[in-house]
Coordinates of C-alpha atoms and ligand atoms in Angstrom, one line a residue:
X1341 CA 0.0 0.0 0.0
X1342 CA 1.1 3.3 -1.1
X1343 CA 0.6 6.2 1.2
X1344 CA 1.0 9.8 0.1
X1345 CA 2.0 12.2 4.1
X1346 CA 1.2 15.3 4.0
X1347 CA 2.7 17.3 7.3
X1348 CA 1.8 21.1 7.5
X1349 CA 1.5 21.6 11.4
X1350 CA 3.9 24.0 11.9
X1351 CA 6.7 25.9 9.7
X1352 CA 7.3 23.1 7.9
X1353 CA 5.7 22.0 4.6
X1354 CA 6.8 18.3 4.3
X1355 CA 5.3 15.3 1.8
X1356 CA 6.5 12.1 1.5
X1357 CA 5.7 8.6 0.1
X1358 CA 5.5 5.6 2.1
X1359 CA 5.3 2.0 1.3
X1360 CA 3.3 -0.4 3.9
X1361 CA 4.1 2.0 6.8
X1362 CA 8.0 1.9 6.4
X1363 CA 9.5 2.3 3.2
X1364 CA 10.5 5.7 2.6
X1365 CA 10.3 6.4 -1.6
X1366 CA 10.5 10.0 -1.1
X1367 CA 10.4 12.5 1.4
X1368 CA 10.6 16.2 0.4
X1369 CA 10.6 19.0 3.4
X1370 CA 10.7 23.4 2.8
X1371 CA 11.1 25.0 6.1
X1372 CA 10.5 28.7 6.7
X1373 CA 12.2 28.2 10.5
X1374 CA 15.4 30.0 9.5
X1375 CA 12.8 33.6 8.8
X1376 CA 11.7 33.0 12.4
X1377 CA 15.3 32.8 14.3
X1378 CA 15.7 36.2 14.4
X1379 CA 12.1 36.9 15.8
X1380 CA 12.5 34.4 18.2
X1381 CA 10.1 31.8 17.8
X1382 CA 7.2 30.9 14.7
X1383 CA 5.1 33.9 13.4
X1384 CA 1.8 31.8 12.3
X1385 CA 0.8 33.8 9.6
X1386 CA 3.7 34.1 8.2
X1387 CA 4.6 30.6 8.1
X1388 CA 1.2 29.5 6.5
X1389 CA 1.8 32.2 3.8
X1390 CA 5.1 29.9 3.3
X1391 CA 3.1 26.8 3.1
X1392 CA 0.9 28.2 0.5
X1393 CA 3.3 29.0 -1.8
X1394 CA 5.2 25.6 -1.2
X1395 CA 2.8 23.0 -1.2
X1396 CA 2.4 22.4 -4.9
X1397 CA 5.9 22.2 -5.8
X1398 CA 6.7 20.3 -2.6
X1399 CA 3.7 17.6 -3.4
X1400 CA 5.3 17.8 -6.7
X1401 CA 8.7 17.0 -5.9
X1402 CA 7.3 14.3 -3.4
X1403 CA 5.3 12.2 -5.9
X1404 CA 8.7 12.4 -9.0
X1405 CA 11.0 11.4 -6.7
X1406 CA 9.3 8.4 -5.6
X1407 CA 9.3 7.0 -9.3
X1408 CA 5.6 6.9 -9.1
X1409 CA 2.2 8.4 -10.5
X1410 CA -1.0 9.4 -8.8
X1411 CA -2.5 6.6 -9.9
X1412 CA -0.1 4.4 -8.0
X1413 CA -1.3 6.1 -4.5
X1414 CA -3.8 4.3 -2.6
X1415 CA -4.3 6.9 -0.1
X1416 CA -3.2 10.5 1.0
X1417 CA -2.6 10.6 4.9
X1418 CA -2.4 14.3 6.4
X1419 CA -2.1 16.1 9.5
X1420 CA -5.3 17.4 10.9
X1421 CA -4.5 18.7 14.5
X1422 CA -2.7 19.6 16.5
X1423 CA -0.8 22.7 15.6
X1424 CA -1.1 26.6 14.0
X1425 CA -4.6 26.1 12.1
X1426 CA -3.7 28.1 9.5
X1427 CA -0.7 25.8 8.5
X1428 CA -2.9 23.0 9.2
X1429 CA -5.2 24.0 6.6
X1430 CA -3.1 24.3 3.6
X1431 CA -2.1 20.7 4.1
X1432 CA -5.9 19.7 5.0
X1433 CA -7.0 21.8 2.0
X1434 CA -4.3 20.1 -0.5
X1435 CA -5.5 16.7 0.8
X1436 CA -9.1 17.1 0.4
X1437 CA -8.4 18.7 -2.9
X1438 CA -6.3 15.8 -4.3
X1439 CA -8.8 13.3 -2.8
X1440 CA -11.5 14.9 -4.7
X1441 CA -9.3 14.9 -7.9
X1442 CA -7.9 11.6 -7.8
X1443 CA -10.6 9.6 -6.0
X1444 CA -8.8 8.2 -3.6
X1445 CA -9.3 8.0 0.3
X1446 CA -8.0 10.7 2.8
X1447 CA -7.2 9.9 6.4
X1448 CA -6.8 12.6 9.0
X1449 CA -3.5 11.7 10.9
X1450 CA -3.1 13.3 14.5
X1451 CA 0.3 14.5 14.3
X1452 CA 1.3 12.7 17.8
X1453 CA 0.2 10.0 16.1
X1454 CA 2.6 10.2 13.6
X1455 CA 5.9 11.0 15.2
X1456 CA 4.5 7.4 17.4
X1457 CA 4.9 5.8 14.0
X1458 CA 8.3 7.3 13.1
X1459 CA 10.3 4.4 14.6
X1460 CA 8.6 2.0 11.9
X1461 CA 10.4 4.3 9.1
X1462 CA 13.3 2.1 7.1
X1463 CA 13.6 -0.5 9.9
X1464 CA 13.4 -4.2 8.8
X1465 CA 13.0 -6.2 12.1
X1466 CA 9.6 -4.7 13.4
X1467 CA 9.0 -3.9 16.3
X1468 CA 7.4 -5.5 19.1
X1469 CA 4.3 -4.8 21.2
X1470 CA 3.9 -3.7 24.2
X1471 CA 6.1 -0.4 23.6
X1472 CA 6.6 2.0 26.5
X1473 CA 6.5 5.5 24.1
X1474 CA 8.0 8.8 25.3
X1475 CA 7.3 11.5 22.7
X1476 CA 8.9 14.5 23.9
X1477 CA 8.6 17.8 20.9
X1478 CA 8.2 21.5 21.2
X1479 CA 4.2 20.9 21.2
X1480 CA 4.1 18.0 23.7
X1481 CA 5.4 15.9 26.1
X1482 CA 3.5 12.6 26.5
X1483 CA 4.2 9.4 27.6
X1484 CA 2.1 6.4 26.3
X1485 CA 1.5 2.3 26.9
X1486 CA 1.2 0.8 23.8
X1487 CA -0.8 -2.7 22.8
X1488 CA -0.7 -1.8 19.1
X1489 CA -0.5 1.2 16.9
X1490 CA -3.9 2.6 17.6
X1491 CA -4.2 1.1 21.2
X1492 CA -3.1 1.4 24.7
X1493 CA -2.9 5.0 27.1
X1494 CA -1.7 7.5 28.1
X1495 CA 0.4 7.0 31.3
X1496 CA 1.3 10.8 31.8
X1497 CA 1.9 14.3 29.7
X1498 CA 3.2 17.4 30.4
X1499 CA 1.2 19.8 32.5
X1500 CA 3.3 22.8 31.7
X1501 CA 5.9 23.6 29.2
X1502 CA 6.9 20.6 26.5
X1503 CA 10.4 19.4 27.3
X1504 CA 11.1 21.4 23.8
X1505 CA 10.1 24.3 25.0
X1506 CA 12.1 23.7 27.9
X1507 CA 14.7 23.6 25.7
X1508 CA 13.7 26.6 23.5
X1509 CA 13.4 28.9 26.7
X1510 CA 16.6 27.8 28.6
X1511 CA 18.3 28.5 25.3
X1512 CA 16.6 31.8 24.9
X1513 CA 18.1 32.6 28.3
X1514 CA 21.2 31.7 27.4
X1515 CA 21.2 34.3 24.4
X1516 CA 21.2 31.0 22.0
X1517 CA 19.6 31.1 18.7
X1518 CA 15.9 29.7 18.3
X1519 CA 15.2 27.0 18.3
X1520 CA 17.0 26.5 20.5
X1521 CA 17.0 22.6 21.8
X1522 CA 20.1 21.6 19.1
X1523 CA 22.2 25.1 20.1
X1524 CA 21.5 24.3 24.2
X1525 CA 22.4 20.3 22.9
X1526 CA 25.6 21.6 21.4
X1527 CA 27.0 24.3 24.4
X1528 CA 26.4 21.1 26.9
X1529 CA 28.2 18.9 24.9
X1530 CA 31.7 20.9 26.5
X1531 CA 30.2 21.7 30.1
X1532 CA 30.4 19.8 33.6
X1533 CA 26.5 18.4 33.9
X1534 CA 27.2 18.6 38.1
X1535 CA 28.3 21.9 38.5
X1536 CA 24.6 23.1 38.9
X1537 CA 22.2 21.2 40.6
X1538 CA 18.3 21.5 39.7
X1539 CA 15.2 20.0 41.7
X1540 CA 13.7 17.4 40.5
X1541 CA 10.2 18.4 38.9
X1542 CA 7.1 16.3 40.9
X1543 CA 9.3 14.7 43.2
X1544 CA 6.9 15.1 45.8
X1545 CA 4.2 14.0 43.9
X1546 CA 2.4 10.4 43.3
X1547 CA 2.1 11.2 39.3
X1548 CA 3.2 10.3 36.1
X1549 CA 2.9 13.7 34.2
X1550 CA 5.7 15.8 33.2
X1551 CA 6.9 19.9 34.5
X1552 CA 9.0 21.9 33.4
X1553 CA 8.1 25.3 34.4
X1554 CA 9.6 25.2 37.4
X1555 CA 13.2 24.0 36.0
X1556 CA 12.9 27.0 33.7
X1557 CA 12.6 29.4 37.0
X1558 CA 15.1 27.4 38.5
X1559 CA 17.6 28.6 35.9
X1560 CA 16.5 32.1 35.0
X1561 CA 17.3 32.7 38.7
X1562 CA 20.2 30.7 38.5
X1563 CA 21.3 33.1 35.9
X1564 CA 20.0 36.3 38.1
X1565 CA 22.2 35.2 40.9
X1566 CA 25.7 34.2 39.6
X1567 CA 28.1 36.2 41.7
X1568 CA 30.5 35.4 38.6
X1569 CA 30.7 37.2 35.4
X1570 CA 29.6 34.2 33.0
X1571 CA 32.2 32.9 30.7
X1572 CA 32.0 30.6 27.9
X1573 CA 32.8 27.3 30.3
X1574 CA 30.1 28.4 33.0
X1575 CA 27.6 28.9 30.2
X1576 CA 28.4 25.7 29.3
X1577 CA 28.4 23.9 32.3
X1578 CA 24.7 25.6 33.4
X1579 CA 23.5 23.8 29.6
X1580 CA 24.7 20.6 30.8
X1581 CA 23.4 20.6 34.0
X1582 CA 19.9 22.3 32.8
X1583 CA 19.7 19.7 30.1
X1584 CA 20.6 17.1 32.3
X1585 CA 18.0 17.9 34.5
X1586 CA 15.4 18.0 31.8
X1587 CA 16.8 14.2 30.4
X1588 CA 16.6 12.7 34.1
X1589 CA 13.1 13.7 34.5
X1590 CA 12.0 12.3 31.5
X1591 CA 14.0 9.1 32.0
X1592 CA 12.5 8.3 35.4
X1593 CA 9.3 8.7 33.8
X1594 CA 10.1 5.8 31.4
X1595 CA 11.6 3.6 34.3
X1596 CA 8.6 4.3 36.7
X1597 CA 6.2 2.9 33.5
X1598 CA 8.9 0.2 32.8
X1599 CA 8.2 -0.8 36.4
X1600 CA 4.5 -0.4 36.3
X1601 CA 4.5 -2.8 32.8
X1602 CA 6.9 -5.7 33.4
X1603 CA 5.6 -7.0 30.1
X1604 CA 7.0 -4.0 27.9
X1605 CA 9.2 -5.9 25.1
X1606 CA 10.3 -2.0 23.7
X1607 CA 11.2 1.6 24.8
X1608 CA 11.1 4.2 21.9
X1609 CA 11.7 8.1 22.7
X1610 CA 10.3 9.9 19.5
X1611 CA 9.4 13.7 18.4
X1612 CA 12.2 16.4 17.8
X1613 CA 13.7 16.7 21.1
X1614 CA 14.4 12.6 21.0
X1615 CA 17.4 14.0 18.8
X1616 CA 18.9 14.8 22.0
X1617 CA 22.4 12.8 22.1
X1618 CA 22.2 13.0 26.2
X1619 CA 18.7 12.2 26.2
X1620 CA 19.7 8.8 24.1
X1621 CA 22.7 7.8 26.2
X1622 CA 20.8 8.4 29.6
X1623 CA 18.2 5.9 28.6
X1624 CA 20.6 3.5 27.3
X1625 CA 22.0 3.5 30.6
X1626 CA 18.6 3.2 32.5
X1627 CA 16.7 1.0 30.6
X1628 CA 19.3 -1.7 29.6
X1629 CA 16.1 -4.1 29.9
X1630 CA 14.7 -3.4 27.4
X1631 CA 15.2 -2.9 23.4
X1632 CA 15.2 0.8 22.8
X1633 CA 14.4 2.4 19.9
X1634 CA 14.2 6.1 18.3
X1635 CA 13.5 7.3 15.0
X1636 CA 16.2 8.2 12.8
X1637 CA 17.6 11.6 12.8
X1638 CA 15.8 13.1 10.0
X1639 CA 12.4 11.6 11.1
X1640 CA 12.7 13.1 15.1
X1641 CA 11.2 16.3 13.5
X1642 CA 8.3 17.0 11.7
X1643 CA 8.1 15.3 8.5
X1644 CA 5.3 13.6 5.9
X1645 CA 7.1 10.4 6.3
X1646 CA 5.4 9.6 10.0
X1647 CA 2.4 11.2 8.9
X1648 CA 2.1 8.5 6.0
X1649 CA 3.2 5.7 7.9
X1650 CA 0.7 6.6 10.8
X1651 CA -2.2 6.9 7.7
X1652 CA -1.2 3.1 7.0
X1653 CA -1.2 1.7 10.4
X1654 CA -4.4 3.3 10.8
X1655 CA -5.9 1.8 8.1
X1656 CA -4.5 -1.5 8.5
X1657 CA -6.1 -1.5 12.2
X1658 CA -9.6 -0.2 10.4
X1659 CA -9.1 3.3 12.2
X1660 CA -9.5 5.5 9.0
X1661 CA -11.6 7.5 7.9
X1662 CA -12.1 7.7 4.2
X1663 CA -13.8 10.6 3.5
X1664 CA -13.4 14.2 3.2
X1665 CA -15.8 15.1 5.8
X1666 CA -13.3 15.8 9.0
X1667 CA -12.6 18.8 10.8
X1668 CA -9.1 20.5 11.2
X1669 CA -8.5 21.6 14.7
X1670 CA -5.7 23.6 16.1
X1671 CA -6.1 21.4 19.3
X1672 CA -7.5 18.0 20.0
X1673 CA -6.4 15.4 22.4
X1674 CA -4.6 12.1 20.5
X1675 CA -7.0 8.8 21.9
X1676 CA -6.1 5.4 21.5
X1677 CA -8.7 2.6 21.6
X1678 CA -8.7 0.5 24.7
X1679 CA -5.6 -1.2 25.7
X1680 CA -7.0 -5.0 25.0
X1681 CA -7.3 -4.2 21.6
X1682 CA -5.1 -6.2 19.3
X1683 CA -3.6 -5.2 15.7
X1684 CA -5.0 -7.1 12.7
Ligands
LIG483 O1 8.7 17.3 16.8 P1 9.2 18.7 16.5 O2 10.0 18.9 15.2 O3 8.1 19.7 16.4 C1 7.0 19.7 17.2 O4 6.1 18.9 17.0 O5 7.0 20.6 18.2 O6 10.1 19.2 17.8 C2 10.8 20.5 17.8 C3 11.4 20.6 19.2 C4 12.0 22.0 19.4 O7 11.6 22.5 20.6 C5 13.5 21.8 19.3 O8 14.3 22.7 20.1 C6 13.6 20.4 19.9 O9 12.5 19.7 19.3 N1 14.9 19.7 19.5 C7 15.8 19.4 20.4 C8 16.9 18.8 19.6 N2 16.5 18.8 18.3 C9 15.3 19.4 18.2 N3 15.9 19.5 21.7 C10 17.0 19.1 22.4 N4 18.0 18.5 21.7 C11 18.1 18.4 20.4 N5 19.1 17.9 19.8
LIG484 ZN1 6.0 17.3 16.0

């Protein structure tokens, strides 16, 4: 099955096509991000403005450089929440206009949903249910029990910041470019990770959600307070030790659910900040138990890839819907079906 991904959430206009949920034939991405460093962060309107003038020859570039037609498609898979809605509506628009025009099916793809599918792209042993998910981006932090692509829970999400804004706003603090999760990434990667000590977020707590707000306080009075004038090593040394303190909370969140399901056969950490090299090697240390998994590099961000591969996981577990009657929405909760529900 062929599955045309179309991923317009956010800045990035991104179409790819998929074969059976893992080959990847093509995968073309524009980006406006690099207009929005100097701002600071995404100006919607701006970046759907983008979209519209890139979705054509993105789609275009997509389809010829899989070495296929339309009429080789078999469905178009796009992201209809969450994210800016005016982004999401060029690539909702484009997919109900080429369903119309082709006749062929369109399924609405939750984009959390999709980066939960991105550890499927170009792998060849498949993985294995149960999975223990942690799918950590700018928009979200969530952490899920999973029976089978469509099924399982949510153990526990974030119920501030996402661990990539975390990211984006310690960054911002420390006068690094946006966005700023890769810059912070790279300044740590020459500090001392114990030279600053943070609390531990919901220590306290009997829960399995996520916080980050107060780590980001923690450091913006970190930085208020320095009796030293900061050079380049203490800058990098508070990067480690703030990004280390953002990786051990989400960590312990996977061991605590590794702990509550003994049966889990897999661990995967998806969504852009899952690019994180510390992130990676503190779970390899923690969860030696278990196989671990992450997507590769160029599927931890957004991309059409996931979006298709989620499209055919969705309709291999009879979850689509092939119409063009759905409604984009800048917000709506991801829900699996119940957790005893097995995959076809
Ligand atoms: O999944 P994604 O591309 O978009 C959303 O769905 O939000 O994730 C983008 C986020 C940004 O906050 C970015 O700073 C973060 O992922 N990120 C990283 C790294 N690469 C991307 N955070 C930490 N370390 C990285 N290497
Ligand atoms: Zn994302």
């Amino acid at each position: 099955m062929l599955v045309l991904g179309i991923e317009t959430s956010c800045d990035e206009t991104s179409v790819s096509v998929v074969r059976n949920g893992t080959e990847v034939l093509s995968l073309e991405t524009a980006s406006s991000l690099s207009e929005f460093a100097a701002l600071g962060g995404v100006v919607p309107e701006l970046a759907a403005r983008r979209q519209l003038e890139w979705m054509i020859p993105v789609l275009g570039r997509a389809i010829v450089s899989s070495k296929h037609t339309s009429k080789d498609i078999d469905a178009i898979a796009v992201t209809y929440t969450p994210g800016l809605l005016g982004s999401l509506l060029v690539g909702t628009t484009c997919a109900r206009a080429l369903a119309c025009v082709w006749n062929k099916p369109v399924i609405p793809v939750h984009h959390t949903l999709g980066h939960l599918s991105s550890t499927w792209l170009e792998t060849t042993d498949e993985p294995q249910f149960p999975i223990i998910t942690l799918s950590v981006s700018g928009g979200h932090s969530d952490i899920w029990y999973r029976t089978s692509h469509t099924s399982g829970k949510l153990i526990g999400s974030t119920i501030d910041d996402a661990a990539g804004e975390a990211f984006d706003k310690g960054a911002s603090m420390l006068s690094l470019p946006y966005p700023g999760g890769p810059h912070l990434s790279k300044l740590a990667g020459t500090g001392n990770e114990t030279a600053y000590s943070f609390t531990r977020p919901l220590s306290k707590e009997e829960t399995m959600n996520f916080s980050f707000s107060g780590l980001k306080t923690s450091l913006k009075y970190l930085l208020r307070d320095l009796k030293e004038p900061i050079t380049d090593a203490i800058r990098s040394n508070i990067a480690a030790s703030y990004q280390l303190a953002i990786c051990y909370h989400l960590v312990h969140r996977i061991t605590e659910s590794l702990t509550m399901y003994p049966q889990v056969k897999e661990v995967h950490v998806v969504g852009g900040v899952s690019a994180n090299k510390r992130l990676r090697s503190l779970t390899e240390q923690k969860c030696s138990s278990v196989k671990l998994r992450y997507p590769q590099t160029k599927y931890c961000t957004d991309n059409g890839a996931m979006i298709a591969a989620a499209g055919f996981f969705m309709a291999q577990e009879e979850l689509e819907v092939q119409n063009t009657d759905f409604v984009t929405a800048a917000r709506e909760d991801l829900l699996l079906t119940s957790e005893n529900r097995k995959s076809k």
